[in-house]
């Protein structure tokens, strides 16, 4: 089974790369090899019997779509796990909290001029849903390890939101709990190509007037929180496969 581990920024996947350099994980990460393709580096590794392709796309929906499609079409990924950070919309979400997307939408996709709802284009859908099986594995891991994991709607757009008015609009229009800049693009690609996917984010900021400061401050920590959880999911998937 080949699994893609994807982030948008180097910082978001760096915990995996650091682990791969580290002695204990080298036991599991074997056959380490790198490929530069389409402007991004893809790392292939073996982890507990799973084939892994790991990489980051660069920020934004187009970059994310390219990387997700490349991981699937060129590297043969059969499942995709996304790890990274997000801005909180739901006030119950605080810095470091984990949110798994139950639905994803594009808050900046707008042909309302033609009478369509926000986030909709013909032959598409406003909300794309991740794999139920992967969500189930995530809930199991969270329960077993006692890690609080929330589920919710993630809204994606090609904008860093640092504005309470825009944030409130996204929350109201899409019933969104968190926002970021790649998840829905990955979701659309995986959905179209029938590849089960899972989008995990750890909160780095509240998408408000402090967002740029908070993002810089908490990017590393929140990336670590998200990566650790994805690693635990990989272990669960590997154990399931071994049985
Ligand atoms: N990712 C993390 N925080 C974000 C924000 N405030 N806006 C967009 N993407 C983000």
mmCIF file of C-alpha atoms and ligand atoms in Angstrom:
data_model
loop_
_atom_site.group_PDB
_atom_site.id
_atom_site.type_symbol
_atom_site.label_atom_id
_atom_site.label_comp_id
_atom_site.label_asym_id
_atom_site.label_seq_id
_atom_site.Cartn_x
_atom_site.Cartn_y
_atom_site.Cartn_z
ATOM 1 C CA UNK A 1 0.000 0.000 0.000
ATOM 2 C CA UNK A 2 1.396 3.376 -1.021
ATOM 3 C CA UNK A 3 0.441 6.361 1.127
ATOM 4 C CA UNK A 4 1.034 10.034 0.358
ATOM 5 C CA UNK A 5 1.884 12.361 3.224
ATOM 6 C CA UNK A 6 1.449 15.915 2.077
ATOM 7 C CA UNK A 7 1.779 19.429 3.508
ATOM 8 C CA UNK A 8 1.792 22.861 1.919
ATOM 9 C CA UNK A 9 4.914 24.316 3.539
ATOM 10 C CA UNK A 10 8.284 22.814 4.366
ATOM 11 C CA UNK A 11 7.605 23.533 8.051
ATOM 12 C CA UNK A 12 4.478 21.373 7.885
ATOM 13 C CA UNK A 13 6.301 18.220 6.746
ATOM 14 C CA UNK A 14 9.663 18.986 8.372
ATOM 15 C CA UNK A 15 8.837 16.914 11.476
ATOM 16 C CA UNK A 16 8.667 13.862 9.183
ATOM 17 C CA UNK A 17 11.938 14.728 7.477
ATOM 18 C CA UNK A 18 13.628 15.272 10.841
ATOM 19 C CA UNK A 19 12.294 11.934 12.044
ATOM 20 C CA UNK A 20 13.665 10.285 8.921
ATOM 21 C CA UNK A 21 17.113 11.665 9.740
ATOM 22 C CA UNK A 22 16.805 10.387 13.278
ATOM 23 C CA UNK A 23 18.197 7.029 14.359
ATOM 24 C CA UNK A 24 15.038 5.401 15.825
ATOM 25 C CA UNK A 25 12.889 6.104 12.808
ATOM 26 C CA UNK A 26 15.574 5.019 10.358
ATOM 27 C CA UNK A 27 14.666 1.542 11.523
ATOM 28 C CA UNK A 28 11.350 2.125 9.798
ATOM 29 C CA UNK A 29 12.245 4.676 7.118
ATOM 30 C CA UNK A 30 14.320 2.615 4.721
ATOM 31 C CA UNK A 31 15.054 3.047 1.036
ATOM 32 C CA UNK A 32 15.063 6.818 1.350
ATOM 33 C CA UNK A 33 15.095 8.457 -2.066
ATOM 34 C CA UNK A 34 14.254 11.900 -3.433
ATOM 35 C CA UNK A 35 12.791 12.943 -6.789
ATOM 36 C CA UNK A 36 12.500 16.532 -8.041
ATOM 37 C CA UNK A 37 9.443 16.832 -10.285
ATOM 38 C CA UNK A 38 7.220 19.728 -11.366
ATOM 39 C CA UNK A 39 8.956 22.165 -9.027
ATOM 40 C CA UNK A 40 8.695 20.034 -5.873
ATOM 41 C CA UNK A 41 10.774 17.383 -4.118
ATOM 42 C CA UNK A 42 9.132 14.053 -3.345
ATOM 43 C CA UNK A 43 10.686 11.745 -0.753
ATOM 44 C CA UNK A 44 9.985 8.028 -0.990
ATOM 45 C CA UNK A 45 10.431 5.805 2.023
ATOM 46 C CA UNK A 46 9.353 2.565 3.585
ATOM 47 C CA UNK A 47 7.660 2.696 6.971
ATOM 48 C CA UNK A 48 6.548 -0.468 8.767
ATOM 49 C CA UNK A 49 5.687 -2.224 5.523
ATOM 50 C CA UNK A 50 3.987 0.844 3.996
ATOM 51 C CA UNK A 51 5.370 2.651 0.966
ATOM 52 C CA UNK A 52 5.383 6.383 1.628
ATOM 53 C CA UNK A 53 5.684 9.372 -0.661
ATOM 54 C CA UNK A 54 6.189 12.575 1.300
ATOM 55 C CA UNK A 55 6.317 16.166 0.098
ATOM 56 C CA UNK A 56 5.052 19.727 0.324
ATOM 57 C CA UNK A 57 3.309 21.598 -2.465
ATOM 58 C CA UNK A 58 3.996 25.248 -1.681
ATOM 59 C CA UNK A 59 1.098 27.453 -0.572
ATOM 60 C CA UNK A 60 -2.229 27.718 -2.395
ATOM 61 C CA UNK A 61 -4.873 25.720 -4.217
ATOM 62 C CA UNK A 62 -3.133 25.357 -7.593
ATOM 63 C CA UNK A 63 0.128 24.156 -6.050
ATOM 64 C CA UNK A 64 -1.779 21.774 -3.777
ATOM 65 C CA UNK A 65 -3.769 20.350 -6.697
ATOM 66 C CA UNK A 66 -0.582 19.730 -8.676
ATOM 67 C CA UNK A 67 1.126 17.952 -5.794
ATOM 68 C CA UNK A 68 -1.877 15.794 -4.907
ATOM 69 C CA UNK A 69 -2.281 14.759 -8.572
ATOM 70 C CA UNK A 70 1.462 14.075 -8.883
ATOM 71 C CA UNK A 71 1.519 11.922 -5.756
ATOM 72 C CA UNK A 72 -1.362 9.886 -7.161
ATOM 73 C CA UNK A 73 -0.567 9.733 -10.873
ATOM 74 C CA UNK A 74 3.239 9.667 -10.880
ATOM 75 C CA UNK A 75 4.010 8.040 -7.531
ATOM 76 C CA UNK A 76 0.972 5.742 -7.343
ATOM 77 C CA UNK A 77 -0.372 6.908 -3.963
ATOM 78 C CA UNK A 78 -3.475 4.938 -2.995
ATOM 79 C CA UNK A 79 -4.377 7.063 0.037
ATOM 80 C CA UNK A 80 -3.453 10.656 0.880
ATOM 81 C CA UNK A 81 -3.011 12.133 4.357
ATOM 82 C CA UNK A 82 -2.611 15.911 4.563
ATOM 83 C CA UNK A 83 -0.901 17.525 7.547
ATOM 84 C CA UNK A 84 -0.637 21.218 8.365
ATOM 85 C CA UNK A 85 -1.955 24.274 10.155
ATOM 86 C CA UNK A 86 -5.143 26.335 9.901
ATOM 87 C CA UNK A 87 -6.787 29.479 11.149
ATOM 88 C CA UNK A 88 -9.671 28.937 13.576
ATOM 89 C CA UNK A 89 -13.145 30.183 12.684
ATOM 90 C CA UNK A 90 -15.055 28.331 15.393
ATOM 91 C CA UNK A 91 -14.177 30.172 18.637
ATOM 92 C CA UNK A 92 -13.913 26.849 20.509
ATOM 93 C CA UNK A 93 -10.760 26.028 18.501
ATOM 94 C CA UNK A 94 -7.545 27.240 20.134
ATOM 95 C CA UNK A 95 -3.900 27.259 19.043
ATOM 96 C CA UNK A 96 -2.576 23.677 18.884
ATOM 97 C CA UNK A 97 -6.041 22.059 18.693
ATOM 98 C CA UNK A 98 -6.460 19.379 16.035
ATOM 99 C CA UNK A 99 -9.289 19.470 13.519
ATOM 100 C CA UNK A 100 -9.994 16.728 10.986
ATOM 101 C CA UNK A 101 -12.040 17.904 8.022
ATOM 102 C CA UNK A 102 -15.442 16.220 7.728
ATOM 103 C CA UNK A 103 -16.216 18.392 4.686
ATOM 104 C CA UNK A 104 -14.175 20.852 2.629
ATOM 105 C CA UNK A 105 -15.232 23.789 0.467
ATOM 106 C CA UNK A 106 -13.665 26.661 -1.499
ATOM 107 C CA UNK A 107 -14.645 29.999 0.054
ATOM 108 C CA UNK A 108 -13.186 32.030 -2.841
ATOM 109 C CA UNK A 109 -14.894 30.131 -5.667
ATOM 110 C CA UNK A 110 -17.524 32.586 -6.813
ATOM 111 C CA UNK A 111 -19.835 32.499 -9.820
ATOM 112 C CA UNK A 112 -22.745 33.875 -7.800
ATOM 113 C CA UNK A 113 -23.181 36.385 -10.677
ATOM 114 C CA UNK A 114 -24.832 33.475 -12.526
ATOM 115 C CA UNK A 115 -27.129 32.639 -9.628
ATOM 116 C CA UNK A 116 -25.054 29.787 -8.195
ATOM 117 C CA UNK A 117 -24.259 29.462 -4.485
ATOM 118 C CA UNK A 118 -20.823 30.444 -3.191
ATOM 119 C CA UNK A 119 -18.286 27.646 -3.636
ATOM 120 C CA UNK A 120 -20.179 25.965 -6.481
ATOM 121 C CA UNK A 121 -19.400 25.459 -10.156
ATOM 122 C CA UNK A 122 -21.508 23.358 -12.547
ATOM 123 C CA UNK A 123 -20.735 19.620 -12.342
ATOM 124 C CA UNK A 124 -18.952 20.239 -9.028
ATOM 125 C CA UNK A 125 -20.203 20.325 -5.453
ATOM 126 C CA UNK A 126 -19.868 22.890 -2.682
ATOM 127 C CA UNK A 127 -18.668 20.336 -0.094
ATOM 128 C CA UNK A 128 -16.292 17.412 -0.721
ATOM 129 C CA UNK A 129 -16.060 14.682 1.925
ATOM 130 C CA UNK A 130 -12.955 12.809 3.021
ATOM 131 C CA UNK A 131 -12.741 9.049 3.427
ATOM 132 C CA UNK A 132 -14.999 7.725 6.208
ATOM 133 C CA UNK A 133 -12.549 4.897 6.790
ATOM 134 C CA UNK A 134 -9.648 7.302 7.393
ATOM 135 C CA UNK A 135 -11.831 9.461 9.657
ATOM 136 C CA UNK A 136 -12.691 6.312 11.594
ATOM 137 C CA UNK A 137 -8.985 5.442 11.969
ATOM 138 C CA UNK A 138 -8.311 9.009 13.153
ATOM 139 C CA UNK A 139 -11.045 8.795 15.810
ATOM 140 C CA UNK A 140 -9.708 5.429 16.961
ATOM 141 C CA UNK A 141 -6.148 6.793 17.254
ATOM 142 C CA UNK A 142 -7.411 9.872 19.119
ATOM 143 C CA UNK A 143 -9.356 7.717 21.554
ATOM 144 C CA UNK A 144 -6.546 5.213 22.130
ATOM 145 C CA UNK A 145 -3.933 7.910 22.695
ATOM 146 C CA UNK A 146 -6.231 10.301 24.578
ATOM 147 C CA UNK A 147 -5.622 13.086 22.051
ATOM 148 C CA UNK A 148 -8.496 15.567 21.645
ATOM 149 C CA UNK A 149 -9.557 15.599 17.979
ATOM 150 C CA UNK A 150 -12.386 17.707 16.646
ATOM 151 C CA UNK A 151 -14.173 17.229 13.346
ATOM 152 C CA UNK A 152 -15.526 20.105 11.292
ATOM 153 C CA UNK A 153 -15.897 21.965 8.038
ATOM 154 C CA UNK A 154 -12.715 23.406 6.574
ATOM 155 C CA UNK A 155 -12.958 26.275 4.094
ATOM 156 C CA UNK A 156 -10.091 26.772 1.637
ATOM 157 C CA UNK A 157 -9.140 29.818 -0.420
ATOM 158 C CA UNK A 158 -6.153 31.546 -1.987
ATOM 159 C CA UNK A 159 -6.070 34.176 0.752
ATOM 160 C CA UNK A 160 -4.348 34.379 4.124
ATOM 161 C CA UNK A 161 -7.210 35.563 6.320
ATOM 162 C CA UNK A 162 -6.261 38.139 8.930
ATOM 163 C CA UNK A 163 -9.568 39.967 8.962
ATOM 164 C CA UNK A 164 -12.452 39.385 11.406
ATOM 165 C CA UNK A 165 -15.063 40.507 8.844
ATOM 166 C CA UNK A 166 -13.929 38.084 6.109
ATOM 167 C CA UNK A 167 -13.516 35.339 8.694
ATOM 168 C CA UNK A 168 -17.086 35.857 9.942
ATOM 169 C CA UNK A 169 -18.394 35.821 6.376
ATOM 170 C CA UNK A 170 -16.634 32.503 5.668
ATOM 171 C CA UNK A 171 -17.970 31.071 8.933
ATOM 172 C CA UNK A 172 -21.558 32.121 8.197
ATOM 173 C CA UNK A 173 -21.582 31.311 4.467
ATOM 174 C CA UNK A 174 -20.053 27.829 4.722
ATOM 175 C CA UNK A 175 -20.665 26.945 8.377
ATOM 176 C CA UNK A 176 -16.867 26.616 8.500
ATOM 177 C CA UNK A 177 -14.917 25.756 11.639
ATOM 178 C CA UNK A 178 -11.440 26.439 10.262
ATOM 179 C CA UNK A 179 -9.839 27.884 7.165
ATOM 180 C CA UNK A 180 -6.655 27.350 5.219
ATOM 181 C CA UNK A 181 -5.298 27.512 1.678
ATOM 182 C CA UNK A 182 -5.025 23.959 0.272
ATOM 183 C CA UNK A 183 -7.383 21.368 1.770
ATOM 184 C CA UNK A 184 -10.317 21.664 -0.641
ATOM 185 C CA UNK A 185 -7.994 21.585 -3.665
ATOM 186 C CA UNK A 186 -6.539 18.289 -2.440
ATOM 187 C CA UNK A 187 -10.079 17.085 -1.737
ATOM 188 C CA UNK A 188 -11.317 17.878 -5.258
ATOM 189 C CA UNK A 189 -8.345 16.088 -6.864
ATOM 190 C CA UNK A 190 -8.592 12.991 -4.637
ATOM 191 C CA UNK A 191 -12.370 12.833 -5.039
ATOM 192 C CA UNK A 192 -12.088 13.052 -8.839
ATOM 193 C CA UNK A 193 -9.392 10.337 -8.919
ATOM 194 C CA UNK A 194 -11.167 8.115 -6.347
ATOM 195 C CA UNK A 195 -8.307 8.191 -3.854
ATOM 196 C CA UNK A 196 -9.309 8.118 -0.177
ATOM 197 C CA UNK A 197 -7.974 11.202 1.608
ATOM 198 C CA UNK A 198 -7.810 12.756 5.059
ATOM 199 C CA UNK A 199 -7.119 16.411 5.890
ATOM 200 C CA UNK A 200 -5.750 17.215 9.346
ATOM 201 C CA UNK A 201 -4.929 20.686 10.609
ATOM 202 C CA UNK A 202 -3.633 22.031 13.884
ATOM 203 C CA UNK A 203 -4.688 25.592 14.711
ATOM 204 C CA UNK A 204 -1.957 28.235 14.355
ATOM 205 C CA UNK A 205 -4.050 31.429 14.641
ATOM 206 C CA UNK A 206 -7.599 32.793 14.776
ATOM 207 C CA UNK A 207 -7.648 34.411 11.294
ATOM 208 C CA UNK A 208 -8.050 37.789 13.022
ATOM 209 C CA UNK A 209 -5.920 40.934 13.201
ATOM 210 C CA UNK A 210 -3.231 39.020 15.164
ATOM 211 C CA UNK A 211 -3.153 36.174 12.626
ATOM 212 C CA UNK A 212 0.140 36.982 10.885
ATOM 213 C CA UNK A 213 1.968 37.323 14.206
ATOM 214 C CA UNK A 214 0.375 34.165 15.654
ATOM 215 C CA UNK A 215 1.006 32.178 12.476
ATOM 216 C CA UNK A 216 4.745 32.934 12.605
ATOM 217 C CA UNK A 217 4.810 32.202 16.324
ATOM 218 C CA UNK A 218 2.928 28.878 16.269
ATOM 219 C CA UNK A 219 3.593 27.415 12.787
ATOM 220 C CA UNK A 220 6.346 25.117 14.028
ATOM 221 C CA UNK A 221 4.585 23.886 17.147
ATOM 222 C CA UNK A 222 1.226 23.308 15.456
ATOM 223 C CA UNK A 223 2.934 21.554 12.514
ATOM 224 C CA UNK A 224 4.563 19.215 15.021
ATOM 225 C CA UNK A 225 1.199 18.476 16.686
ATOM 226 C CA UNK A 226 -0.386 17.626 13.333
ATOM 227 C CA UNK A 227 2.570 15.539 12.100
ATOM 228 C CA UNK A 228 2.710 13.495 15.299
ATOM 229 C CA UNK A 229 -0.940 12.591 14.892
ATOM 230 C CA UNK A 230 -0.464 11.598 11.232
ATOM 231 C CA UNK A 231 2.471 9.409 12.276
ATOM 232 C CA UNK A 232 0.224 7.668 14.813
ATOM 233 C CA UNK A 233 -2.345 7.112 12.050
ATOM 234 C CA UNK A 234 0.355 5.603 9.836
ATOM 235 C CA UNK A 235 1.229 3.168 12.608
ATOM 236 C CA UNK A 236 -2.435 2.193 12.916
ATOM 237 C CA UNK A 237 -2.731 1.711 9.131
ATOM 238 C CA UNK A 238 0.479 -0.363 9.102
ATOM 239 C CA UNK A 239 -0.796 -2.535 11.975
ATOM 240 C CA UNK A 240 -4.117 -3.042 10.201
ATOM 241 C CA UNK A 241 -2.288 -4.055 7.017
ATOM 242 C CA UNK A 242 -0.021 -6.485 8.890
ATOM 243 C CA UNK A 243 -3.053 -8.368 10.277
HETATM 244 N N1 LIG B 1 -3.448 28.811 7.524
HETATM 245 C C1 LIG B 1 -3.201 29.058 8.818
HETATM 246 N N2 LIG B 1 -3.753 30.215 9.204
HETATM 247 C C2 LIG B 1 -4.387 30.726 8.120
HETATM 248 C C3 LIG B 1 -5.120 31.898 7.873
HETATM 249 N N3 LIG B 1 -5.341 32.786 8.841
HETATM 250 N N4 LIG B 1 -5.593 32.097 6.619
HETATM 251 C C4 LIG B 1 -5.372 31.204 5.645
HETATM 252 N N5 LIG B 1 -4.663 30.075 5.814
HETATM 253 C C5 LIG B 1 -4.171 29.832 7.044
#
